[in-house]
PDB file of C-alpha atoms in Angstrom:
ATOM      1  CA  LYS A 297     132.524 116.959  96.309  1.00 79.00           C
ATOM      2  CA  GLN A 298     134.356 115.003  99.127  1.00 84.00           C
ATOM      3  CA  GLU A 299     132.993 115.344 102.143  1.00 91.00           C
ATOM      4  CA  VAL A 300     134.890 114.666 105.344  1.00 95.00           C
ATOM      5  CA  THR A 301     133.317 113.701 108.385  1.00 96.00           C
ATOM      6  CA  GLN A 302     135.009 113.468 112.414  1.00 96.00           C
ATOM      7  CA  ILE A 303     133.454 111.232 115.613  1.00 92.00           C
ATOM      8  CA  PRO A 304     133.000 112.041 117.997  1.00 91.00           C
ATOM      9  CA  ALA A 305     132.456 116.291 118.130  1.00 93.00           C
ATOM     10  CA  ALA A 306     133.470 116.238 121.775  1.00 96.00           C
ATOM     11  CA  LEU A 307     135.287 113.581 123.691  1.00 95.00           C
ATOM     12  CA  SER A 308     135.979 113.815 127.299  1.00 97.00           C
ATOM     13  CA  VAL A 309     139.260 111.359 129.457  1.00 96.00           C
ATOM     14  CA  PRO A 310     140.306 110.831 132.501  1.00 97.00           C
ATOM     15  CA  GLU A 311     144.694 111.099 131.843  1.00 97.00           C
ATOM     16  CA  GLY A 312     146.381 107.891 130.827  1.00 97.00           C
ATOM     17  CA  GLU A 313     143.361 106.416 128.758  1.00 96.00           C
ATOM     18  CA  ASN A 314     144.494 105.294 125.467  1.00 97.00           C
ATOM     19  CA  LEU A 315     141.996 106.579 122.350  1.00 95.00           C
ATOM     20  CA  VAL A 316     141.111 107.389 119.352  1.00 96.00           C
ATOM     21  CA  LEU A 317     139.900 110.180 116.673  1.00 97.00           C
ATOM     22  CA  ASN A 318     138.328 108.492 114.171  1.00 97.00           C
ATOM     23  CA  CYS A 319     137.700 110.439 110.502  1.00 97.00           C
ATOM     24  CA  SER A 320     136.180 109.423 107.643  1.00 97.00           C
ATOM     25  CA  PHE A 321     135.017 110.665 104.002  1.00 96.00           C
ATOM     26  CA  THR A 322     132.944 109.774 100.815  1.00 94.00           C
ATOM     27  CA  ASP A 323     135.857 109.822  97.820  1.00 89.00           C
ATOM     28  CA  SER A 324     138.652 107.058  98.500  1.00 87.00           C
ATOM     29  CA  ALA A 325     140.460 109.311  95.339  1.00 86.00           C
ATOM     30  CA  ILE A 326     143.084 110.996  97.725  1.00 89.00           C
ATOM     31  CA  TYR A 327     146.638 111.775  97.606  1.00 89.00           C
ATOM     32  CA  ASN A 328     147.388 111.959 101.553  1.00 90.00           C
ATOM     33  CA  LEU A 329     146.003 113.035 104.420  1.00 94.00           C
ATOM     34  CA  GLN A 330     146.066 115.383 107.078  1.00 94.00           C
ATOM     35  CA  TRP A 331     145.742 115.061 111.277  1.00 96.00           C
ATOM     36  CA  PHE A 332     146.148 118.622 112.575  1.00 96.00           C
ATOM     37  CA  ARG A 333     146.280 119.733 116.669  1.00 97.00           C
ATOM     38  CA  GLN A 334     144.660 123.840 117.100  1.00 96.00           C
ATOM     39  CA  ASP A 335     144.501 124.199 120.314  1.00 94.00           C
ATOM     40  CA  PRO A 336     142.235 127.342 121.306  1.00 88.00           C
ATOM     41  CA  GLY A 337     143.260 131.143 119.438  1.00 83.00           C
ATOM     42  CA  LYS A 338     145.897 129.797 117.691  1.00 86.00           C
ATOM     43  CA  GLY A 339     146.118 128.512 114.282  1.00 88.00           C
ATOM     44  CA  LEU A 340     146.548 124.570 113.152  1.00 92.00           C
ATOM     45  CA  THR A 341     149.804 122.499 113.415  1.00 92.00           C
ATOM     46  CA  SER A 342     150.668 120.269 111.623  1.00 91.00           C
ATOM     47  CA  LEU A 343     150.512 116.489 113.893  1.00 96.00           C
ATOM     48  CA  LEU A 344     150.370 113.534 111.057  1.00 95.00           C
ATOM     49  CA  LEU A 345     150.373 113.249 107.227  1.00 92.00           C
ATOM     50  CA  ILE A 346     149.951 109.886 105.492  1.00 93.00           C
ATOM     51  CA  GLN A 347     150.175 109.707 101.567  1.00 91.00           C
ATOM     52  CA  SER A 348     148.054 107.467  99.652  1.00 90.00           C
ATOM     53  CA  SER A 349     150.285 105.031  99.474  1.00 91.00           C
ATOM     54  CA  GLN A 350     150.647 104.252 103.106  1.00 93.00           C
ATOM     55  CA  ARG A 351     148.919 102.818 105.600  1.00 94.00           C
ATOM     56  CA  GLU A 352     149.830 104.524 108.765  1.00 95.00           C
ATOM     57  CA  GLN A 353     152.149 107.261 110.784  1.00 95.00           C
ATOM     58  CA  THR A 354     154.140 107.568 114.155  1.00 96.00           C
ATOM     59  CA  SER A 355     155.182 110.786 115.616  1.00 95.00           C
ATOM     60  CA  GLY A 356     155.887 109.873 120.166  1.00 96.00           C
ATOM     61  CA  ARG A 357     152.359 108.783 121.166  1.00 97.00           C
ATOM     62  CA  LEU A 358     150.338 108.910 117.557  1.00 97.00           C
ATOM     63  CA  ASN A 359     149.729 106.833 115.186  1.00 97.00           C
ATOM     64  CA  ALA A 360     147.829 107.547 112.217  1.00 97.00           C
ATOM     65  CA  SER A 361     146.317 105.136 110.487  1.00 97.00           C
ATOM     66  CA  LEU A 362     145.195 105.138 106.936  1.00 97.00           C
ATOM     67  CA  ASP A 363     142.179 102.606 105.022  1.00 96.00           C
ATOM     68  CA  LYS A 364     141.603 104.538 101.763  1.00 92.00           C
ATOM     69  CA  SER A 365     139.236 101.956 100.243  1.00 91.00           C
ATOM     70  CA  SER A 366     136.985 101.771 103.089  1.00 94.00           C
ATOM     71  CA  GLY A 367     137.109 105.852 103.388  1.00 95.00           C
ATOM     72  CA  ARG A 368     139.029 106.205 107.044  1.00 96.00           C
ATOM     73  CA  SER A 369     141.264 107.683 109.079  1.00 97.00           C
ATOM     74  CA  THR A 370     141.636 106.768 112.888  1.00 97.00           C
ATOM     75  CA  LEU A 371     144.065 109.008 115.336  1.00 97.00           C
ATOM     76  CA  TYR A 372     145.204 106.420 118.031  1.00 97.00           C
ATOM     77  CA  ILE A 373     146.374 108.532 121.286  1.00 97.00           C
ATOM     78  CA  ALA A 374     148.335 106.511 123.928  1.00 97.00           C
ATOM     79  CA  ALA A 375     148.218 107.303 127.786  1.00 97.00           C
ATOM     80  CA  SER A 376     146.921 109.833 127.322  1.00 97.00           C
ATOM     81  CA  GLN A 377     147.886 113.639 128.852  1.00 97.00           C
ATOM     82  CA  PRO A 378     145.987 116.632 130.114  1.00 97.00           C
ATOM     83  CA  GLY A 379     148.297 118.171 127.509  1.00 97.00           C
ATOM     84  CA  ASP A 380     146.360 116.655 124.422  1.00 97.00           C
ATOM     85  CA  SER A 381     143.120 118.871 125.251  1.00 97.00           C
ATOM     86  CA  ALA A 382     142.026 120.693 122.171  1.00 97.00           C
ATOM     87  CA  THR A 383     140.584 120.433 118.497  1.00 97.00           C
ATOM     88  CA  TYR A 384     142.225 117.413 116.647  1.00 98.00           C
ATOM     89  CA  LEU A 385     141.142 118.054 112.450  1.00 97.00           C
ATOM     90  CA  CYS A 386     141.924 115.518 110.362  1.00 96.00           C
ATOM     91  CA  ALA A 387     141.914 117.139 106.206  1.00 94.00           C
ATOM     92  CA  VAL A 388     142.252 115.125 102.806  1.00 93.00           C
ATOM     93  CA  ARG A 389     144.544 116.262 100.405  1.00 88.00           C
ATOM     94  CA  LEU A 390     142.029 115.161  96.178  1.00 80.00           C
ATOM     95  CA  ASN A 391     144.738 113.321  93.461  1.00 69.00           C
ATOM     96  CA  ALA A 392     143.791 116.571  91.199  1.00 59.00           C
ATOM     97  CA  GLY A 393     144.059 120.323  92.538  1.00 65.00           C
ATOM     98  CA  ASN A 394     145.379 121.077  95.773  1.00 69.00           C
ATOM     99  CA  MET A 395     142.994 121.859  97.825  1.00 77.00           C
ATOM    100  CA  LEU A 396     142.597 120.759 101.314  1.00 85.00           C
ATOM    101  CA  THR A 397     138.897 119.250 102.939  1.00 90.00           C
ATOM    102  CA  PHE A 398     138.468 119.297 106.443  1.00 93.00           C
ATOM    103  CA  GLY A 399     136.363 117.758 109.259  1.00 95.00           C
ATOM    104  CA  GLY A 400     134.625 119.647 111.721  1.00 94.00           C
ATOM    105  CA  GLY A 401     137.396 118.121 114.611  1.00 96.00           C
ATOM    106  CA  THR A 402     137.173 116.429 117.915  1.00 97.00           C
ATOM    107  CA  ARG A 403     136.873 118.083 120.456  1.00 96.00           C
ATOM    108  CA  LEU A 404     139.136 116.147 123.123  1.00 97.00           C
ATOM    109  CA  MET A 405     139.612 116.981 126.842  1.00 97.00           C
ATOM    110  CA  VAL A 406     142.071 115.189 129.291  1.00 97.00           C
ATOM    111  CA  LYS A 407     140.807 115.166 132.336  1.00 97.00           C
ATOM    112  CA  PRO A 408     143.736 115.361 135.490  1.00 94.00           C
TER     113      PRO A 408
ATOM    114  CA  ASP B 105     162.322 130.470 111.433  1.00 63.00           C
ATOM    115  CA  ALA B 106     158.585 132.821 112.590  1.00 79.00           C
ATOM    116  CA  GLY B 107     156.061 130.224 110.795  1.00 93.00           C
ATOM    117  CA  VAL B 108     153.345 131.734 109.298  1.00 96.00           C
ATOM    118  CA  ILE B 109     152.756 135.929 110.449  1.00 97.00           C
ATOM    119  CA  GLN B 110     149.564 137.704 110.466  1.00 97.00           C
ATOM    120  CA  SER B 111     147.960 140.690 110.976  1.00 97.00           C
ATOM    121  CA  PRO B 112     146.323 142.001 112.948  1.00 97.00           C
ATOM    122  CA  ARG B 113     145.500 139.346 115.739  1.00 95.00           C
ATOM    123  CA  HIS B 114     142.237 140.827 115.794  1.00 96.00           C
ATOM    124  CA  GLU B 115     140.804 143.291 113.821  1.00 97.00           C
ATOM    125  CA  VAL B 116     136.492 144.938 114.675  1.00 97.00           C
ATOM    126  CA  THR B 117     134.608 147.110 112.106  1.00 97.00           C
ATOM    127  CA  GLU B 118     131.774 148.066 111.620  1.00 97.00           C
ATOM    128  CA  MET B 119     129.523 147.061 108.163  1.00 97.00           C
ATOM    129  CA  GLY B 120     130.460 148.849 105.537  1.00 97.00           C
ATOM    130  CA  GLN B 121     133.664 149.519 105.904  1.00 97.00           C
ATOM    131  CA  GLU B 122     137.210 147.531 104.621  1.00 97.00           C
ATOM    132  CA  VAL B 123     138.826 145.615 105.667  1.00 98.00           C
ATOM    133  CA  THR B 124     142.443 143.607 104.980  1.00 98.00           C
ATOM    134  CA  LEU B 125     144.045 140.812 106.569  1.00 98.00           C
ATOM    135  CA  ARG B 126     147.896 140.447 105.928  1.00 98.00           C
ATOM    136  CA  CYS B 127     149.880 137.213 105.790  1.00 98.00           C
ATOM    137  CA  LYS B 128     153.892 136.902 105.757  1.00 98.00           C
ATOM    138  CA  PRO B 129     154.301 132.439 104.700  1.00 97.00           C
ATOM    139  CA  ILE B 130     156.942 130.396 105.828  1.00 95.00           C
ATOM    140  CA  SER B 131     159.822 131.851 103.669  1.00 94.00           C
ATOM    141  CA  GLY B 132     160.859 129.547 100.648  1.00 91.00           C
ATOM    142  CA  HIS B 133     157.181 128.436 100.659  1.00 92.00           C
ATOM    143  CA  ASP B 134     155.792 127.957  97.272  1.00 90.00           C
ATOM    144  CA  TYR B 135     152.673 127.751  97.953  1.00 91.00           C
ATOM    145  CA  LEU B 136     150.029 130.385 100.209  1.00 94.00           C
ATOM    146  CA  PHE B 137     145.995 129.605 101.523  1.00 94.00           C
ATOM    147  CA  TRP B 138     143.302 131.873 102.329  1.00 96.00           C
ATOM    148  CA  TYR B 139     141.325 129.525 105.747  1.00 96.00           C
ATOM    149  CA  ARG B 140     138.240 130.531 106.980  1.00 96.00           C
ATOM    150  CA  GLN B 141     137.233 129.225 110.574  1.00 95.00           C
ATOM    151  CA  THR B 142     133.353 129.795 111.838  1.00 94.00           C
ATOM    152  CA  MET B 143     130.891 127.986 113.943  1.00 88.00           C
ATOM    153  CA  MET B 144     128.042 126.412 111.529  1.00 89.00           C
ATOM    154  CA  ARG B 145     130.965 126.140 108.651  1.00 89.00           C
ATOM    155  CA  GLY B 146     134.334 124.631 109.811  1.00 90.00           C
ATOM    156  CA  LEU B 147     137.708 125.526 107.480  1.00 92.00           C
ATOM    157  CA  GLU B 148     136.261 126.455 104.491  1.00 92.00           C
ATOM    158  CA  LEU B 149     139.401 127.178 101.695  1.00 92.00           C
ATOM    159  CA  LEU B 150     138.988 130.868  99.707  1.00 95.00           C
ATOM    160  CA  ILE B 151     141.811 130.900  97.084  1.00 95.00           C
ATOM    161  CA  TYR B 152     145.733 129.184  97.110  1.00 93.00           C
ATOM    162  CA  PHE B 153     148.394 130.827  95.544  1.00 94.00           C
ATOM    163  CA  ASN B 154     151.328 129.307  93.476  1.00 91.00           C
ATOM    164  CA  ASN B 155     154.147 130.992  93.213  1.00 93.00           C
ATOM    165  CA  ASN B 156     152.971 134.117  94.084  1.00 95.00           C
ATOM    166  CA  VAL B 157     149.394 133.126  90.864  1.00 95.00           C
ATOM    167  CA  PRO B 158     146.348 133.147  92.149  1.00 94.00           C
ATOM    168  CA  ILE B 159     145.066 128.781  90.992  1.00 91.00           C
ATOM    169  CA  ASP B 160     141.904 128.446  92.286  1.00 89.00           C
ATOM    170  CA  ASP B 161     139.605 130.966  93.854  1.00 92.00           C
ATOM    171  CA  SER B 162     136.608 129.057  93.384  1.00 89.00           C
ATOM    172  CA  GLY B 163     136.437 129.483  97.480  1.00 90.00           C
ATOM    173  CA  MET B 164     135.930 133.282  97.334  1.00 93.00           C
ATOM    174  CA  PRO B 165     132.289 133.739  98.419  1.00 87.00           C
ATOM    175  CA  GLU B 166     131.826 137.377  96.265  1.00 84.00           C
ATOM    176  CA  ASP B 167     132.857 140.000  94.354  1.00 91.00           C
ATOM    177  CA  ARG B 168     133.544 141.876  97.547  1.00 95.00           C
ATOM    178  CA  PHE B 169     136.319 139.258  98.558  1.00 97.00           C
ATOM    179  CA  SER B 170     139.804 139.900  97.216  1.00 97.00           C
ATOM    180  CA  ALA B 171     143.737 138.202  98.153  1.00 97.00           C
ATOM    181  CA  LYS B 172     146.435 140.167  96.149  1.00 97.00           C
ATOM    182  CA  MET B 173     150.370 138.464  96.445  1.00 97.00           C
ATOM    183  CA  PRO B 174     152.924 140.468  95.056  1.00 97.00           C
ATOM    184  CA  ASN B 175     155.294 138.534  95.736  1.00 95.00           C
ATOM    185  CA  ALA B 176     156.632 135.684  97.073  1.00 95.00           C
ATOM    186  CA  SER B 177     156.730 137.044 100.984  1.00 95.00           C
ATOM    187  CA  PHE B 178     153.318 138.532 101.341  1.00 97.00           C
ATOM    188  CA  SER B 179     149.757 138.443 100.796  1.00 98.00           C
ATOM    189  CA  THR B 180     146.471 140.338 101.440  1.00 98.00           C
ATOM    190  CA  LEU B 181     143.205 139.057 101.980  1.00 98.00           C
ATOM    191  CA  LYS B 182     140.454 142.304 101.261  1.00 98.00           C
ATOM    192  CA  ILE B 183     136.865 142.357 102.403  1.00 97.00           C
ATOM    193  CA  GLN B 184     135.295 145.540 100.671  1.00 97.00           C
ATOM    194  CA  PRO B 185     132.570 146.259 101.937  1.00 96.00           C
ATOM    195  CA  SER B 186     132.343 144.026 105.016  1.00 97.00           C
ATOM    196  CA  GLU B 187     129.506 142.974 106.317  1.00 96.00           C
ATOM    197  CA  PRO B 188     127.605 141.231 109.226  1.00 97.00           C
ATOM    198  CA  ARG B 189     128.312 138.016 108.199  1.00 95.00           C
ATOM    199  CA  ASP B 190     132.268 138.071 107.183  1.00 96.00           C
ATOM    200  CA  SER B 191     133.071 137.342 110.962  1.00 97.00           C
ATOM    201  CA  ALA B 192     135.433 134.292 111.095  1.00 97.00           C
ATOM    202  CA  VAL B 193     138.572 133.371 112.270  1.00 97.00           C
ATOM    203  CA  TYR B 194     141.281 134.513 108.876  1.00 98.00           C
ATOM    204  CA  PHE B 195     144.406 131.935 108.571  1.00 97.00           C
ATOM    205  CA  CYS B 196     146.448 132.209 106.534  1.00 96.00           C
ATOM    206  CA  ALA B 197     148.704 128.886 105.956  1.00 94.00           C
ATOM    207  CA  SER B 198     151.698 128.286 102.896  1.00 93.00           C
ATOM    208  CA  SER B 199     153.307 124.802 102.431  1.00 89.00           C
ATOM    209  CA  PRO B 200     156.663 123.993 100.500  1.00 86.00           C
ATOM    210  CA  ALA B 201     156.574 123.128  96.636  1.00 71.00           C
ATOM    211  CA  GLN B 202     156.214 119.889  96.706  1.00 62.00           C
ATOM    212  CA  GLY B 203     152.738 121.092  97.771  1.00 59.00           C
ATOM    213  CA  ARG B 204     150.031 118.858  97.786  1.00 64.00           C
ATOM    214  CA  GLY B 205     152.647 116.548  99.258  1.00 70.00           C
ATOM    215  CA  SER B 206     153.845 118.924 102.134  1.00 77.00           C
ATOM    216  CA  PRO B 207     152.351 120.189 105.652  1.00 82.00           C
ATOM    217  CA  LEU B 208     150.251 122.692 105.374  1.00 86.00           C
ATOM    218  CA  HIS B 209     152.469 124.905 108.257  1.00 90.00           C
ATOM    219  CA  PHE B 210     149.043 128.013 109.180  1.00 92.00           C
ATOM    220  CA  GLY B 211     149.225 131.251 110.544  1.00 94.00           C
ATOM    221  CA  ASN B 212     147.310 131.969 113.902  1.00 93.00           C
ATOM    222  CA  GLY B 213     144.344 133.618 112.434  1.00 95.00           C
ATOM    223  CA  THR B 214     143.521 137.183 112.851  1.00 97.00           C
ATOM    224  CA  ARG B 215     139.340 137.273 113.983  1.00 97.00           C
ATOM    225  CA  LEU B 216     137.887 139.651 112.556  1.00 98.00           C
ATOM    226  CA  THR B 217     134.154 141.190 114.408  1.00 97.00           C
ATOM    227  CA  VAL B 218     131.556 143.269 111.864  1.00 98.00           C
ATOM    228  CA  THR B 219     129.504 144.929 113.644  1.00 97.00           C
TER     229      THR B 219
END
């Protein structure tokens, strides 16, 4: 059974810092990996999707990398801003089926 | 595009009552997913549909839960009878025909409280 773990569970940084969020998964036979952002009381917003054949994806200040062999992905946020404060979740989709397995999320707070 | 629309946003009900949650996916999306989110268990997939047909309902906790998708623009998740342990945020999500290769789009969820 695929298990997805995110460390740390919570992170507080001052504005302007570069930071890295980690995601690990137990079954490397994934189809793709997706990073989401969730604001309090809201649904999830897709940030980046990395196919299994890709190593990284970039969108603005966000960069996500994928290392299938080691079962890891990282989300890099450059020059963090208070508006980046949210919970960030990663989710993996297996080769079989259409099911996404989510990590527990990292709750990020960026202080002005 | 209005995005995935869920109703109601909040539902408070007493144990034993029937609860119906509603979802309107993004037009043109062929896949629809129901997820449940709790502090203890995080996000769990309950069931998903492809072209209105249920594909995998292995995440549905028990027979008290049922989901339908009568047409491409509407789905319901019903709990009957409801129990306090069903209290959670229920999310609906949809994705285009490329399903596995496309990002999921989530609604804002329904926060269910069963007293």
